[in-house]
Coordinates of C-alpha atoms and ligand atoms in Angstrom, one line a residue:
M517 CA 18.1 32.1 -46.3
T518 CA 14.8 34.5 -45.9
A519 CA 15.1 37.0 -43.6
K520 CA 12.8 37.6 -40.7
L521 CA 10.9 40.8 -40.8
I522 CA 11.7 43.3 -38.0
N523 CA 8.3 44.7 -37.6
G524 CA 8.5 48.4 -36.6
N525 CA 4.8 48.9 -36.1
E526 CA 4.5 46.0 -33.7
I527 CA 7.5 47.0 -31.4
A528 CA 6.4 50.8 -31.5
K529 CA 2.9 49.6 -30.4
Q530 CA 4.4 47.5 -27.7
I531 CA 6.7 50.6 -26.5
R532 CA 3.6 52.9 -26.7
E533 CA 1.6 50.8 -24.5
E534 CA 4.5 50.7 -22.0
L535 CA 4.8 54.6 -22.0
R536 CA 0.8 54.7 -21.4
Q537 CA 1.1 52.8 -18.3
E538 CA 4.0 55.0 -17.3
V539 CA 2.1 58.1 -17.9
I540 CA -1.0 56.6 -15.9
H541 CA 1.8 55.7 -12.9
L542 CA 3.1 59.1 -13.1
K543 CA 0.0 60.8 -12.9
E544 CA -1.2 58.8 -10.0
K545 CA 1.8 58.7 -7.9
Y546 CA 3.6 62.0 -8.5
N547 CA 0.7 64.3 -10.3
V548 CA 3.1 64.5 -13.1
V549 CA 1.5 64.8 -16.5
P550 CA 4.2 65.0 -19.5
G551 CA 3.5 67.9 -21.8
L552 CA 4.3 68.2 -25.4
V553 CA 4.3 71.2 -27.7
T554 CA 4.6 70.8 -31.5
I555 CA 5.1 74.3 -33.3
L556 CA 4.2 74.4 -37.0
V557 CA 5.2 77.1 -39.0
G558 CA 3.2 77.4 -42.4
E559 CA 1.2 74.9 -44.2
N560 CA 3.6 72.4 -45.9
P561 CA 1.5 69.1 -46.1
A562 CA 4.4 66.6 -45.3
S563 CA 4.9 68.7 -42.1
V564 CA 1.2 69.2 -41.3
S565 CA 0.7 65.4 -41.5
Y566 CA 3.8 64.8 -39.3
V567 CA 2.7 67.3 -36.5
T568 CA -0.8 65.6 -36.6
A569 CA 0.4 62.2 -36.2
K570 CA 2.7 63.6 -33.2
Q571 CA -0.3 65.4 -31.5
K572 CA -2.5 62.3 -32.0
T573 CA -0.1 59.9 -30.5
S574 CA 0.6 62.4 -27.6
K575 CA -3.1 62.6 -26.7
E576 CA -3.5 58.9 -27.0
L577 CA -0.7 58.5 -24.5
G578 CA -2.4 60.8 -22.0
F579 CA -0.1 63.7 -22.3
Y580 CA -0.7 67.6 -21.8
S581 CA -0.7 68.2 -25.6
V582 CA -0.4 71.6 -27.3
Q583 CA -0.4 72.3 -31.2
D584 CA 0.9 75.9 -32.0
N585 CA 0.2 76.8 -35.5
Q586 CA 1.8 79.8 -36.8
P587 CA 1.6 81.6 -40.1
E588 CA 4.3 81.1 -42.8
N589 CA 5.4 85.0 -42.3
I590 CA 6.1 84.7 -38.7
S591 CA 9.4 86.6 -38.0
E592 CA 12.5 84.9 -36.5
D593 CA 12.1 87.3 -33.4
Q594 CA 8.4 86.3 -32.9
L595 CA 9.2 82.6 -33.3
L596 CA 12.0 83.0 -30.7
Q597 CA 9.8 84.7 -28.1
L598 CA 7.2 81.8 -28.5
I599 CA 10.0 79.2 -27.8
D600 CA 10.9 81.4 -24.8
K601 CA 7.5 81.3 -23.5
Y602 CA 7.4 77.3 -23.8
N603 CA 10.8 77.3 -22.2
K604 CA 9.2 78.9 -19.0
D605 CA 6.0 77.0 -19.3
P606 CA 6.2 74.4 -16.5
R607 CA 3.1 72.4 -17.9
I608 CA 5.4 71.7 -21.1
H609 CA 8.5 69.4 -20.9
G610 CA 9.1 68.8 -24.6
I611 CA 9.4 71.4 -27.4
L612 CA 9.1 70.4 -31.0
V613 CA 9.7 72.6 -33.8
Q614 CA 8.8 71.0 -37.1
L615 CA 11.4 71.4 -39.8
P616 CA 11.9 72.5 -42.4
L617 CA 11.5 76.2 -41.5
P618 CA 10.7 79.0 -44.1
K619 CA 13.7 80.4 -45.7
H620 CA 13.7 83.6 -43.7
I621 CA 14.1 81.9 -40.4
N622 CA 17.5 80.6 -39.4
E623 CA 16.8 77.1 -38.4
T624 CA 20.0 76.6 -36.1
K625 CA 19.3 79.8 -34.2
V626 CA 15.8 78.5 -33.4
L627 CA 16.7 75.0 -32.4
Y628 CA 19.6 76.5 -30.3
A629 CA 17.1 78.5 -28.6
I630 CA 15.0 75.8 -27.1
D631 CA 16.2 74.8 -23.6
P632 CA 18.1 71.6 -23.8
K633 CA 16.1 70.1 -21.0
K634 CA 13.1 70.4 -23.2
D635 CA 14.7 69.5 -26.3
V636 CA 13.1 66.1 -26.9
D637 CA 14.2 66.0 -30.6
G638 CA 17.9 65.5 -29.1
F639 CA 19.3 68.1 -31.8
H640 CA 20.6 71.1 -29.4
P641 CA 24.4 70.7 -29.3
V642 CA 24.4 70.3 -25.5
N643 CA 22.4 67.2 -26.0
V644 CA 24.6 66.2 -29.2
G645 CA 27.5 66.8 -26.9
K646 CA 26.2 64.8 -24.0
L647 CA 25.2 61.6 -26.5
M648 CA 29.1 62.0 -27.6
I649 CA 30.3 61.6 -24.1
G650 CA 28.0 58.9 -23.3
E651 CA 25.8 61.1 -20.9
A652 CA 22.8 61.7 -23.1
D653 CA 19.5 62.6 -21.7
Y654 CA 17.9 62.5 -25.0
L655 CA 18.7 60.5 -28.0
P656 CA 17.8 61.9 -31.5
C657 CA 14.4 60.0 -32.2
T658 CA 15.2 58.1 -35.4
P659 CA 18.6 56.6 -34.2
A660 CA 17.0 55.8 -30.6
G661 CA 14.3 53.9 -32.6
I662 CA 16.9 51.8 -34.5
Q663 CA 18.7 50.9 -31.3
Q664 CA 15.3 49.8 -29.9
L665 CA 14.4 47.7 -32.9
L666 CA 17.7 45.8 -32.6
I667 CA 17.5 45.4 -29.0
R668 CA 13.7 44.3 -28.9
S669 CA 14.5 41.9 -31.8
G670 CA 17.3 40.2 -29.8
V671 CA 20.2 41.3 -32.0
Q672 CA 23.6 40.7 -30.5
I673 CA 25.0 44.6 -30.5
E674 CA 27.9 44.1 -28.1
G675 CA 31.0 43.3 -30.2
A676 CA 29.1 43.3 -33.5
E677 CA 30.5 45.0 -36.6
V678 CA 28.2 47.8 -37.5
V679 CA 28.3 49.5 -40.7
V680 CA 26.5 52.9 -41.1
V681 CA 25.9 54.2 -44.6
G682 CA 25.3 57.8 -44.1
R683 CA 26.6 60.6 -41.8
S684 CA 23.9 63.1 -41.6
N685 CA 23.5 64.9 -38.2
I686 CA 20.0 63.1 -37.6
V687 CA 20.7 59.6 -38.5
G688 CA 24.0 58.5 -39.6
K689 CA 26.3 60.4 -37.1
P690 CA 24.2 59.7 -34.0
I691 CA 23.3 56.0 -34.5
A692 CA 26.9 55.6 -35.0
N693 CA 27.7 57.4 -31.7
I694 CA 25.0 55.4 -29.8
L695 CA 26.2 52.1 -30.7
L696 CA 29.8 52.7 -30.2
Q697 CA 29.3 53.7 -26.5
K698 CA 30.5 51.4 -23.7
Q699 CA 27.1 50.7 -22.6
K700 CA 24.2 48.1 -22.8
G701 CA 22.6 47.7 -26.1
A702 CA 25.6 49.3 -27.6
N703 CA 29.6 48.6 -27.4
A704 CA 29.6 47.7 -31.1
T705 CA 32.7 48.5 -33.6
V706 CA 31.3 51.2 -35.9
T707 CA 32.4 52.2 -39.6
I708 CA 30.6 55.2 -41.2
C709 CA 30.4 55.1 -45.1
H710 CA 29.7 58.5 -47.2
T711 CA 29.9 59.4 -50.6
G712 CA 33.6 60.1 -50.0
T713 CA 34.1 56.2 -49.1
R714 CA 36.6 54.6 -51.7
D715 CA 35.1 51.1 -51.8
M716 CA 31.7 50.9 -50.0
A717 CA 31.0 47.1 -50.6
F718 CA 34.4 46.2 -48.9
H719 CA 32.8 47.6 -45.7
T720 CA 29.2 46.7 -46.3
R721 CA 30.2 43.1 -46.8
R722 CA 31.9 43.0 -43.3
A723 CA 28.9 44.2 -41.4
D724 CA 27.2 42.0 -38.8
I725 CA 24.6 44.9 -38.7
L726 CA 24.2 47.2 -41.8
I727 CA 22.3 50.3 -41.2
V728 CA 21.4 52.2 -44.4
A729 CA 20.4 55.9 -44.5
A730 CA 21.5 57.2 -47.6
G731 CA 18.4 58.6 -49.1
K732 CA 19.3 56.8 -52.6
P733 CA 16.9 53.9 -53.6
K734 CA 18.5 50.4 -54.0
A735 CA 21.9 51.9 -53.0
I736 CA 22.5 48.5 -51.2
T737 CA 22.3 45.5 -53.4
A738 CA 22.6 41.7 -52.4
D739 CA 26.1 41.3 -53.3
M740 CA 27.1 44.3 -50.9
V741 CA 25.5 42.4 -47.8
K742 CA 27.2 39.3 -45.7
E743 CA 25.1 36.3 -45.5
G744 CA 23.1 36.3 -42.2
A745 CA 23.5 40.0 -41.7
V746 CA 20.9 42.2 -39.9
V747 CA 20.0 44.9 -42.1
I748 CA 18.1 48.3 -41.2
D749 CA 16.8 50.4 -44.0
V750 CA 16.1 53.9 -42.9
G751 CA 15.6 55.3 -46.4
V752 CA 12.3 56.7 -47.5
N753 CA 12.0 57.4 -51.1
R754 CA 9.1 58.2 -52.9
I755 CA 9.1 56.3 -56.3
G756 CA 5.5 57.1 -57.6
V757 CA 1.8 56.9 -56.6
T758 CA -0.3 53.7 -55.7
P759 CA -3.4 53.1 -57.3
D760 CA -5.3 54.9 -54.4
G761 CA -3.3 57.8 -54.7
K762 CA -1.0 57.3 -52.0
A763 CA 3.0 57.9 -52.1
K764 CA 4.7 54.8 -53.3
L765 CA 7.7 54.4 -51.0
C766 CA 10.9 52.2 -51.1
G767 CA 14.1 52.2 -48.9
D768 CA 17.7 52.3 -49.8
V769 CA 18.1 48.7 -49.7
D770 CA 17.2 46.2 -52.7
F771 CA 14.8 44.7 -50.3
E772 CA 13.6 41.7 -52.5
A773 CA 17.1 40.5 -53.1
V774 CA 18.6 41.2 -49.8
K775 CA 16.0 39.6 -47.8
E776 CA 17.3 36.3 -49.2
K777 CA 20.9 37.0 -47.7
A778 CA 20.1 38.7 -44.4
S779 CA 19.0 37.2 -41.3
M780 CA 16.8 40.0 -40.3
I781 CA 15.5 43.0 -42.2
T782 CA 13.3 46.1 -41.7
P783 CA 10.6 46.8 -44.2
V784 CA 10.0 50.3 -45.9
P785 CA 7.3 51.1 -45.0
G786 CA 6.9 49.5 -41.4
G787 CA 10.2 49.5 -40.3
V788 CA 12.2 52.4 -38.7
G789 CA 9.5 54.9 -39.6
P790 CA 6.9 54.1 -36.9
M791 CA 9.5 54.1 -34.2
T792 CA 10.4 57.9 -34.6
I793 CA 7.3 59.3 -33.2
T794 CA 7.4 56.7 -30.3
M795 CA 10.8 57.8 -29.5
L796 CA 10.0 61.2 -29.3
M797 CA 6.9 60.2 -26.8
M798 CA 9.6 58.5 -24.7
N799 CA 12.0 61.3 -24.6
T800 CA 9.0 63.7 -23.4
V801 CA 8.2 61.3 -20.6
K802 CA 11.8 61.3 -19.6
A803 CA 11.7 65.0 -19.9
A804 CA 9.0 65.1 -17.4
K805 CA 10.6 62.7 -15.0
L806 CA 13.7 64.7 -15.0
H807 CA 11.9 68.1 -14.6
A808 CA 10.1 66.4 -11.6
G809 CA 13.4 64.8 -10.2
I810 CA 11.9 61.2 -10.6
R811 CA 14.5 58.6 -11.5
Ligands
NAP63 P1 20.8 63.1 -45.9 O1 21.2 64.3 -44.7 O2 20.5 63.5 -47.3 O3 22.4 62.1 -45.7 C1 22.5 61.1 -46.6 C2 23.7 60.6 -46.2 O4 24.2 59.4 -47.1 C3 25.0 61.6 -46.7 O5 25.9 61.3 -45.4 C4 25.6 61.1 -47.9 O6 27.0 61.1 -47.9 C5 25.2 59.5 -47.8 N1 25.0 58.9 -49.1 C6 24.2 59.3 -49.9 N2 24.3 58.6 -51.1 C7 25.5 57.7 -50.8 C8 25.9 56.6 -51.5 N3 25.5 56.4 -52.9 N4 27.0 56.0 -50.8 C9 27.5 56.3 -49.7 N5 27.0 57.2 -49.1 C10 25.9 57.9 -49.5 O7 19.8 61.9 -45.3 P2 19.1 61.6 -44.0 O8 18.5 62.8 -43.5 O9 20.2 61.0 -43.1 O10 18.1 60.6 -44.4 C11 18.5 59.3 -45.0 C12 17.3 58.7 -45.5 O11 16.7 58.2 -44.3 C13 16.4 59.6 -46.2 O12 15.7 58.7 -47.2 C14 15.2 59.8 -45.2 O13 14.0 60.3 -45.9 C15 15.2 58.9 -44.4 N6 14.9 59.0 -42.9 C16 13.8 58.6 -42.5 C17 13.4 58.5 -41.1 C18 12.4 57.7 -40.5 O14 11.9 58.0 -39.4 N7 12.0 56.4 -41.1 C19 14.1 59.6 -40.5 C20 15.1 60.3 -41.1 C21 15.4 60.2 -42.3 P3 27.8 62.8 -47.9 O15 27.8 63.1 -46.4 O16 28.9 62.4 -48.5 O17 26.9 63.7 -48.7

């Protein structure tokens, strides 16, 4: 079997077009314009490129969009004051602090300072807790993107055996939590593997849906995958440089071998990656609607 590719670029484009229409509708009917601020501290090149992409997308969708660049040596107190300013700004519905922050700033303290209603990354403990009890306002962006890829590719999630490799707070734990909720597009039986798992292949071979977020190239080989499984590769590993000077990327799955066994698979790049920013935009639209009391 050669797997069908799950095209994250196409699905992200489709969702962005839906959001663009929704933004027009919100403006025309309610005079509401979703507002997003991205706060960047310092000039880390990867962070600069992520923030630039988020800003570009938010402008394309018609948001009120603010990019707030702060110097590397901003103090923790100054950053907390800045967040407080945006917490109180009625034009801003979503606050995104680009991570990582410089070492002299306590990241947890900063993320906890964001008003949970404006926490469009879904990392505040209030939002993590709401996800846990099935009452989420905002799903964290990468896991939300994975769920959308599955739903929009017509994958049967309800009742499926889902195995997640990785238990980070930003991917592994939240995607497991999302897919085990007794809700539409979820209601799966979920297993989480990590470095303490005794026999990982025993678990991965049972998976109807295998989601891999380990950050280890080729951690999943063909012998670890069930015939016909759906494989979602979240990993982004830099394994060199292309002839035109760009980073050469690979996922956590041995793509060439596994695609002969799976029924569907995400490529890297072009699978999960394009969905993350799109879900940030979806959360910001939702934040604007919640703020305005629109259902
Ligand atoms: P992370 O915080 O490093 O967590 C990795 C997890 O994988 C840990 O729970 C670790 O187990 C587990 N793990 C590592 N090697 C393993 C192995 N050989 N067998 C079983 N479990 C293993 O990583 P992350 O932030 O979740 O990111 C994972 C990958 O996804 C990275 O490549 C990252 O770049 C990528 N990513 C992509 C996007 C996107 O938008 N496409 C977004 C976020 C992350 P322990 O807990 O036991 O250490």
